[in-house]
Coordinates of C-alpha atoms in Angstrom, one line a residue:
X152 CA 4.0 -25.7 -11.2
X153 CA 0.3 -25.7 -11.9
X154 CA -1.6 -29.0 -12.1
X155 CA -4.5 -29.1 -14.6
X156 CA -6.4 -31.3 -12.2
X157 CA -5.8 -32.8 -8.7
X158 CA -7.8 -35.7 -7.3
X159 CA -8.4 -37.2 -3.9
X160 CA -9.3 -40.9 -4.1
X161 CA -10.7 -42.8 -1.1
X162 CA -8.8 -46.0 -1.8
X163 CA -5.7 -47.2 -3.6
X164 CA -7.3 -49.2 -6.5
X165 CA -9.8 -46.5 -7.0
X166 CA -7.0 -44.1 -7.4
X167 CA -5.3 -46.3 -9.9
X168 CA -8.6 -46.6 -11.8
X169 CA -8.9 -42.8 -12.0
X170 CA -5.2 -42.3 -12.9
X171 CA -5.6 -44.7 -15.8
X172 CA -8.5 -42.6 -17.0
X173 CA -6.5 -39.5 -16.8
X174 CA -3.7 -41.1 -18.8
X175 CA -6.2 -42.5 -21.4
X176 CA -7.6 -38.9 -21.8
X177 CA -4.1 -37.6 -22.5
X178 CA -2.8 -36.3 -19.2
X179 CA 0.6 -37.2 -17.7
X180 CA -0.4 -38.6 -14.3
X181 CA 1.3 -39.4 -11.0
X182 CA -0.5 -41.4 -8.3
X183 CA 0.8 -40.6 -4.8
X184 CA 0.0 -42.4 -1.5
X185 CA -0.8 -39.7 1.0
X186 CA -0.2 -35.9 0.7
X187 CA 2.2 -34.8 -2.0
X188 CA 5.6 -33.8 -0.5
X189 CA 6.5 -30.2 -0.9
X190 CA 10.2 -30.9 -1.6
X191 CA 9.6 -33.1 -4.6
X192 CA 9.1 -31.8 -8.2
X193 CA 6.0 -32.9 -10.1
X194 CA 6.6 -30.6 -13.0
X195 CA 6.5 -33.4 -15.5
X196 CA 2.9 -34.2 -14.7
X197 CA -0.5 -32.6 -15.7
X198 CA -2.5 -34.5 -13.1
X199 CA -2.0 -35.9 -9.6
X200 CA -4.1 -38.4 -7.9
X201 CA -3.6 -38.7 -4.1
X202 CA -4.6 -42.2 -2.9
X203 CA -6.0 -42.4 0.6
X204 CA -7.4 -45.3 2.6
X205 CA -10.4 -43.5 3.9
X206 CA -13.3 -45.4 2.3
X207 CA -13.9 -47.5 5.5
X208 CA -12.3 -45.1 8.0
X209 CA -14.3 -43.2 10.6
X210 CA -15.9 -40.2 9.0
X211 CA -13.8 -37.6 10.9
X212 CA -10.6 -39.4 9.9
X213 CA -11.6 -39.4 6.3
X214 CA -12.4 -35.7 6.4
X215 CA -9.2 -34.8 8.1
X216 CA -7.0 -36.8 5.7
X217 CA -8.9 -35.5 2.6
X218 CA -8.5 -31.9 3.8
X219 CA -4.7 -32.5 4.2
X220 CA -4.6 -33.9 0.7
X221 CA -6.5 -30.9 -0.6
X222 CA -3.9 -28.6 1.0
X223 CA -1.1 -30.3 -0.9
X224 CA -2.9 -30.2 -4.2
X225 CA -3.6 -26.5 -3.7
X226 CA 0.1 -26.0 -2.9
X227 CA 0.8 -27.3 -6.4
X228 CA -1.8 -24.9 -7.9
X229 CA -4.3 -27.5 -9.0
X230 CA -7.0 -25.7 -11.0
X231 CA -9.7 -28.2 -10.4
X232 CA -10.3 -30.7 -7.5
X233 CA -11.9 -34.0 -8.1
X234 CA -13.0 -36.3 -5.2
X235 CA -13.1 -39.8 -6.4
X236 CA -15.1 -42.7 -4.8
X237 CA -16.3 -46.0 -6.0
X238 CA -18.9 -46.5 -8.8
X239 CA -20.9 -48.6 -6.4
X240 CA -20.9 -45.7 -3.9
X241 CA -19.3 -47.8 -1.1
X242 CA -19.9 -46.1 2.2
X243 CA -21.4 -46.5 5.6
X244 CA -24.5 -44.8 7.2
X245 CA -22.1 -42.2 8.6
X246 CA -20.1 -41.5 5.5
X247 CA -17.7 -41.1 4.1
X248 CA -18.8 -39.7 0.7
X249 CA -21.2 -37.1 2.2
X250 CA -18.9 -35.7 5.0
X251 CA -15.8 -35.5 2.7
X252 CA -17.7 -33.9 -0.2
X253 CA -19.3 -31.4 2.2
X254 CA -15.9 -30.5 3.8
X255 CA -14.2 -30.0 0.4
X256 CA -17.0 -27.7 -0.6
X257 CA -16.5 -25.6 2.5
X258 CA -12.7 -25.6 2.2
X259 CA -12.9 -24.5 -1.4
X260 CA -15.6 -22.0 -0.7
X261 CA -17.6 -23.6 -3.5
X262 CA -21.4 -23.5 -3.4
X263 CA -22.2 -26.7 -5.2
X264 CA -20.8 -30.0 -6.7
X265 CA -22.1 -32.9 -8.8
X266 CA -22.3 -36.4 -7.4
X267 CA -21.7 -38.8 -10.3
X268 CA -20.7 -42.4 -9.4
X269 CA -21.9 -43.8 -12.7
X270 CA -19.7 -45.9 -15.0
X271 CA -21.9 -47.1 -17.9
X272 CA -19.0 -49.0 -19.5
X273 CA -18.8 -51.2 -16.4
X274 CA -22.5 -51.5 -16.0
X275 CA -23.0 -48.8 -13.3
X276 CA -25.8 -46.4 -14.1
X277 CA -28.0 -44.0 -12.2
X278 CA -31.7 -43.5 -13.1
X279 CA -34.1 -41.4 -11.0
X280 CA -31.4 -41.2 -8.4
X281 CA -31.1 -45.0 -8.0
X282 CA -27.8 -46.8 -8.7
X283 CA -27.9 -49.9 -10.8
X284 CA -25.1 -52.5 -11.3
X285 CA -25.5 -54.5 -14.5
X286 CA -29.2 -53.8 -14.5
X287 CA -29.7 -54.8 -10.8
X288 CA -30.4 -52.3 -8.0
X289 CA -27.3 -51.7 -6.0
X290 CA -28.8 -53.5 -3.0
X291 CA -29.6 -56.6 -5.1
X292 CA -26.3 -56.7 -7.0
X293 CA -24.1 -58.5 -4.5
X294 CA -22.9 -55.3 -2.9
X295 CA -25.3 -56.0 0.0
X296 CA -22.8 -58.7 1.0
X297 CA -19.7 -56.5 0.9
X298 CA -17.5 -57.5 3.9
X299 CA -16.8 -53.9 5.0
X300 CA -19.4 -51.6 3.5
X301 CA -22.6 -53.6 2.7
X302 CA -24.9 -51.5 0.5
X303 CA -28.5 -52.1 1.4
X304 CA -30.1 -49.1 -0.4
X305 CA -30.0 -48.1 -4.0
X306 CA -31.5 -44.7 -3.6
X307 CA -28.5 -42.3 -3.7
X308 CA -30.5 -39.3 -2.4
X309 CA -31.5 -41.2 0.7
X310 CA -27.9 -42.6 1.3
X311 CA -26.3 -39.2 0.8
X312 CA -28.8 -37.2 2.8
X313 CA -28.3 -39.5 5.8
X314 CA -24.6 -38.6 5.7
X315 CA -24.7 -34.8 5.6
X316 CA -26.7 -31.8 6.6
X317 CA -26.1 -30.2 3.2
X318 CA -29.1 -30.3 0.9
X319 CA -29.1 -33.1 -1.7
X320 CA -30.9 -32.8 -5.0
X321 CA -31.2 -34.5 -8.4
X322 CA -30.7 -33.7 -12.0
X323 CA -32.9 -36.3 -13.7
X324 CA -32.5 -38.1 -17.0
X325 CA -34.7 -35.7 -19.0
X326 CA -32.4 -32.8 -18.2
X327 CA -29.1 -34.7 -18.7
X328 CA -30.4 -35.9 -22.1
X329 CA -30.7 -32.4 -23.3
X330 CA -27.0 -31.7 -23.0
X331 CA -24.6 -29.6 -21.0
X332 CA -26.4 -26.2 -21.4
X333 CA -29.6 -27.7 -19.9
X334 CA -27.5 -29.2 -17.1
X335 CA -25.9 -25.9 -16.4
X336 CA -29.3 -24.2 -16.2
X337 CA -30.6 -26.8 -13.9
X338 CA -27.6 -26.5 -11.6
X339 CA -28.2 -22.8 -11.3
X340 CA -31.8 -23.4 -10.3
X341 CA -30.8 -25.9 -7.7
X342 CA -28.2 -23.5 -6.4
X343 CA -30.8 -20.9 -5.8
X344 CA -32.7 -23.5 -3.8
X345 CA -29.5 -24.1 -1.7
X346 CA -29.0 -27.6 -3.1
X347 CA -25.2 -28.1 -2.8
X348 CA -24.8 -31.9 -3.5
X349 CA -26.4 -32.8 -6.9
X350 CA -26.8 -36.4 -7.9
X351 CA -26.9 -36.8 -11.7
X352 CA -28.8 -39.4 -13.6
X353 CA -26.3 -41.1 -16.0
X354 CA -27.0 -43.8 -18.5
X355 CA -24.3 -43.5 -21.2
X356 CA -21.0 -41.8 -22.0
X357 CA -22.8 -39.0 -23.8
X358 CA -24.3 -38.1 -20.4
X359 CA -20.9 -38.1 -18.8
X360 CA -19.4 -35.9 -21.5
X361 CA -22.3 -33.4 -21.1
X362 CA -21.9 -33.3 -17.3
X363 CA -18.1 -32.8 -17.6
X364 CA -18.6 -29.9 -20.0
X365 CA -21.3 -28.4 -17.7
X366 CA -18.9 -28.3 -14.7
X367 CA -15.8 -27.1 -16.7
X368 CA -15.5 -24.0 -14.6
X369 CA -16.4 -25.5 -11.2
X370 CA -13.7 -25.7 -8.6
X371 CA -14.9 -29.1 -7.3
X372 CA -16.5 -32.2 -8.9
X373 CA -17.0 -35.7 -7.4
X374 CA -17.8 -39.1 -8.7
X375 CA -16.4 -42.3 -10.1
X376 CA -13.5 -42.7 -12.5
X377 CA -15.8 -42.5 -15.6
X378 CA -16.7 -38.8 -15.1
X379 CA -13.1 -38.3 -14.2
X380 CA -12.1 -39.4 -17.7
X381 CA -14.4 -36.9 -19.3
X382 CA -13.2 -34.1 -17.0
X383 CA -9.6 -34.9 -18.1
X384 CA -10.5 -35.3 -21.7
X385 CA -12.1 -31.8 -21.6
X386 CA -8.9 -30.5 -20.1
X387 CA -6.7 -32.3 -22.7
X388 CA -8.8 -30.9 -25.6
X389 CA -8.2 -27.4 -24.3
X390 CA -4.5 -27.9 -23.5
X391 CA -3.3 -30.6 -25.8
X392 CA -2.3 -34.2 -24.9
X393 CA 1.1 -35.3 -23.5
X394 CA 3.9 -37.6 -24.4
X395 CA 3.6 -41.4 -24.2
X396 CA 4.4 -43.2 -20.9
X397 CA 7.7 -45.1 -20.6
X398 CA 8.6 -47.7 -18.1
X399 CA 12.0 -48.0 -16.3
X400 CA 11.6 -51.1 -14.2
X401 CA 12.9 -54.5 -15.1
X402 CA 10.0 -57.0 -15.7
X403 CA 12.3 -60.1 -15.9
X404 CA 12.1 -60.9 -12.1
X405 CA 9.5 -63.1 -10.6
X406 CA 5.8 -62.3 -10.8
X407 CA 3.0 -63.0 -8.3
X408 CA -0.7 -62.4 -8.0
X409 CA -2.1 -61.6 -4.5
X410 CA -5.9 -61.6 -4.1
X411 CA -7.8 -60.5 -1.0
X412 CA -11.1 -59.6 -2.7
X413 CA -14.3 -61.5 -2.1
X414 CA -16.2 -60.0 -5.1
X415 CA -17.8 -62.3 -7.7
X416 CA -15.6 -60.9 -10.4
X417 CA -12.4 -61.8 -8.5
X418 CA -13.7 -65.2 -7.5
X419 CA -14.1 -66.0 -11.2
X420 CA -10.6 -64.6 -11.9
X421 CA -9.1 -66.8 -9.2
X422 CA -10.9 -69.9 -10.5
X423 CA -9.7 -69.2 -14.1
X424 CA -6.1 -68.6 -13.1
X425 CA -6.0 -71.7 -10.9
X426 CA -6.8 -73.9 -13.9
X427 CA -3.4 -73.4 -15.4
X428 CA -1.0 -71.8 -12.8
X429 CA 0.2 -72.7 -9.3
X430 CA -2.0 -71.3 -6.6
X431 CA -2.4 -71.4 -2.8
X432 CA -5.3 -70.4 -0.6
X433 CA -4.7 -68.5 2.6
X434 CA -5.6 -70.3 5.8
X435 CA -7.6 -67.5 7.5
X436 CA -8.3 -69.3 10.8
X437 CA -4.6 -70.3 10.9
X438 CA -3.5 -66.7 10.4
X439 CA -5.7 -65.5 13.2
X440 CA -4.4 -68.3 15.5
X441 CA -0.9 -67.2 14.8
X442 CA 0.3 -70.2 12.7
X443 CA 3.2 -69.7 10.4
X444 CA 1.0 -69.3 7.3
X445 CA 2.8 -66.3 5.9
X446 CA 6.2 -68.1 5.9
X447 CA 4.6 -71.2 4.4
X448 CA 3.2 -69.2 1.5
X449 CA 6.5 -67.4 0.8
X450 CA 8.5 -70.7 0.9
X451 CA 5.9 -72.3 -1.4
X452 CA 6.0 -69.5 -3.9
X453 CA 9.8 -69.5 -4.0
X454 CA 9.7 -73.0 -5.5
X455 CA 7.9 -71.7 -8.6
X456 CA 9.0 -68.1 -9.2
X457 CA 11.8 -69.0 -11.6
X458 CA 9.4 -70.9 -13.8
X459 CA 5.9 -69.5 -13.5
X460 CA 3.8 -66.7 -11.9
X461 CA 1.9 -67.9 -8.9
X462 CA -1.4 -66.9 -7.1
X463 CA -1.9 -66.6 -3.4
X464 CA -5.4 -65.8 -2.6
X465 CA -8.2 -65.4 0.0
X466 CA -11.4 -65.1 -2.0
X467 CA -14.0 -67.1 -0.2
X468 CA -17.6 -67.6 -1.4
X469 CA -20.4 -65.7 0.4
X470 CA -21.2 -68.7 2.5
X471 CA -17.6 -69.4 3.4
X472 CA -17.1 -65.7 4.2
X473 CA -20.2 -65.7 6.5
X474 CA -18.8 -68.7 8.4
X475 CA -15.5 -66.9 8.9
X476 CA -17.3 -63.7 10.1
X477 CA -19.4 -65.7 12.6
X478 CA -16.3 -67.3 14.0
X479 CA -13.9 -64.4 14.2
X480 CA -15.8 -61.2 13.3
X481 CA -15.9 -59.2 10.1
X482 CA -13.2 -56.7 10.8
X483 CA -10.7 -59.1 12.5
X484 CA -10.9 -61.5 9.6
X485 CA -10.4 -58.7 7.0
X486 CA -7.5 -57.2 8.8
X487 CA -5.8 -60.6 9.2
X488 CA -6.0 -61.3 5.4
X489 CA -4.7 -57.8 4.5
X490 CA -1.8 -58.1 7.0
X491 CA -0.9 -61.6 5.8
X492 CA -0.9 -60.6 2.1
X493 CA 1.1 -57.5 2.8
X494 CA 3.8 -59.5 4.7
X495 CA 3.8 -62.1 1.9
X496 CA 4.4 -59.2 -0.6
X497 CA 7.4 -58.0 1.5
X498 CA 8.9 -61.4 1.6
X499 CA 8.5 -62.1 -2.1
X500 CA 9.9 -58.7 -3.2
X501 CA 12.9 -59.3 -0.9
X502 CA 13.3 -62.6 -2.7
X503 CA 13.5 -61.0 -6.1
X504 CA 9.8 -60.6 -7.3
X505 CA 9.6 -57.5 -9.5
X506 CA 6.0 -57.7 -10.7
X507 CA 2.9 -57.7 -8.4
X508 CA -0.7 -58.0 -9.5
X509 CA -3.0 -57.2 -6.5
X510 CA -6.8 -57.7 -6.4
X511 CA -8.9 -55.8 -3.8
X512 CA -8.8 -52.2 -2.7
X513 CA -8.0 -52.8 1.0
X514 CA -5.4 -55.5 0.0
X515 CA -3.7 -53.1 -2.4
X516 CA -3.5 -50.5 0.3
X517 CA -1.9 -52.9 2.7
X518 CA 0.6 -54.1 0.2
X519 CA 1.6 -50.6 -0.9
X520 CA 2.0 -49.5 2.7
X521 CA 4.1 -52.6 3.6
X522 CA 6.4 -52.0 0.6
X523 CA 6.7 -48.3 1.5
X524 CA 6.0 -47.3 -2.0
X525 CA 5.5 -43.5 -2.1
X526 CA 3.9 -43.2 -5.5
X527 CA 3.3 -44.6 -9.0
X528 CA 3.9 -43.5 -12.5
X529 CA 0.7 -44.5 -14.3
X530 CA 0.8 -46.1 -17.7
X531 CA -1.8 -47.5 -20.2
X532 CA -4.9 -49.5 -19.2
X533 CA -4.9 -53.3 -19.2
X534 CA -8.7 -53.3 -19.0
X535 CA -11.1 -50.5 -18.2
X536 CA -10.2 -49.0 -14.9
X537 CA -7.0 -51.0 -14.3
X538 CA -3.6 -49.5 -15.5
X539 CA -0.1 -50.8 -15.7
X540 CA 2.0 -48.8 -13.3
X541 CA 5.5 -48.4 -12.1
X542 CA 6.5 -47.6 -8.5
X543 CA 8.5 -44.4 -7.9
X544 CA 11.6 -44.9 -5.7
X545 CA 14.2 -47.7 -5.7
X546 CA 14.0 -50.3 -6.9
X547 CA 11.1 -49.7 -9.3
X548 CA 8.5 -52.4 -9.4
X549 CA 5.8 -53.2 -12.0
X550 CA 2.4 -53.0 -10.3
X551 CA -1.2 -53.7 -11.2
X552 CA -3.7 -52.7 -8.6
X553 CA -7.2 -54.0 -9.4
X554 CA -10.5 -53.2 -7.7
X555 CA -12.4 -56.3 -6.7
X556 CA -15.2 -55.8 -9.2
X557 CA -13.1 -55.0 -12.2
X558 CA -11.8 -57.2 -15.0
X559 CA -12.8 -60.2 -17.1
X560 CA -12.3 -63.8 -16.0
X561 CA -8.8 -64.1 -17.5
X562 CA -7.7 -60.7 -16.1
X563 CA -4.7 -62.1 -14.1
X564 CA -3.1 -63.7 -17.1
X565 CA -3.8 -60.6 -19.2
X566 CA -2.2 -58.4 -16.6
X567 CA 0.9 -60.6 -16.3
X568 CA 1.3 -60.6 -20.1
X569 CA 1.0 -56.7 -20.2
X570 CA 3.7 -56.5 -17.4
X571 CA 6.3 -58.4 -19.4

C-alpha cells in the first residue's frame, strides 16, 4: 500500500479537523490515535492522519512520538508528510512546533519546509509574519488567556526562532500574491541562504492554493488544516477523488455533549445549548477534593438520555478560570476536568450512549483514550474543520470532536442533528 499523504497532528481535534479537510478534498481518510499498527490493512484509504497528544507535552516527548509516527507512515509508503498544528500556533517557549518540524526535516533528509498556520476561512491570517485572529493580533485575540499554552506574541518568526536552532525566514505577501512559481523561486533563494523553516504570509484561499502547488514535490510540509486541504486537493486532482463515506454505527442510542473547553466560542455554544436542553456544570473544586461528582453526572444524565441529548460541561469564564487556577494551579485543574469528563464518557457509553460530541482538544484526547478507541473513519464536515466520524472497532460509536475555537453558537445542536 502507498498512501498519497500521511499526517502527524499534535492533538486529537486538530487531527479530526485535518482529516475532514482531506475528505472534503476527495481523499478516503483514516484518523488513528498513535502510530499505525503494522498488522492492520489500510488499503482502502488514500490518506492517514495520526493523532497525537503532543501539543502541550515536553518538547523531547513531542519529538520522540512524532518520529515514531513518521516511522509508521513511512512503513505504509506515504509519499508526502504533513505536520499539522493549530491555526493559532499554540505552543510554549520551548516548542513544540519548532522542535518537531526540525526533527522531521532531519529524519526525512529534507532541506526546507513551509510554516503555514493560516486558516482565512476561520479568520486566521498571517501578514508580515504576524498571526491575526479575526483581525486581532494573536496576543490580543483571547489566546493570551489560554489555560495551557498562552500566546503572548503574534510574531511567528520570533516565536519559532526561540524554539529551534534552524534558521527561520519569511515569504511575504508580495511574493505569495504573485503565485506558485514566484513562491518556488523565493524558496530556492531562501534555501541557498540556509533558511529551513519558512513562514508564509497568507491572507486568502488563493494564497493557500498557490503555496500548496509550490510545494507539490516537497517531502514535508507543515501548517494548519487549511493548507492541508489544498495539499490534498492538489493530490486528488492528480489522482482522482474517491467513493463517498458510509457509516456503519447505530445512531439511535443516547447522545451526550461533553465540553471541557474554555474558549469564547465554546462558551457561547454552551450558553446556546443550555437554553433548550438539559445541562449540568462540573464542580471542579469538588472533583479535586475527591467528591463523587463523576457518579453524580452519570446518574443525572441517565434520567434524560431516553428523551433528550444532554450537556455536561466545564467552560468557565476567564475570571472564573483565573480563580480556579489561583486556588488549585493551572495544570491540576485542567487534568481534573479532563479526567472527570473521560470517566463520565466511559460510564455513559457503558449505559448505552452511542453518540458523543466533545468540545476541546485535551478533553477529546482524554475521552478517546478512556474509551480505548484506536481510530476513526472520517466523514463529511458538519462545519468547517469539524467532521462527523465513526470509531473503528466494536461497538462503533458516532463521534464529533471539536476544537475549542471552532463552530457557530448553535454548533452542538447542529452536530447532534448531523449524527442522527
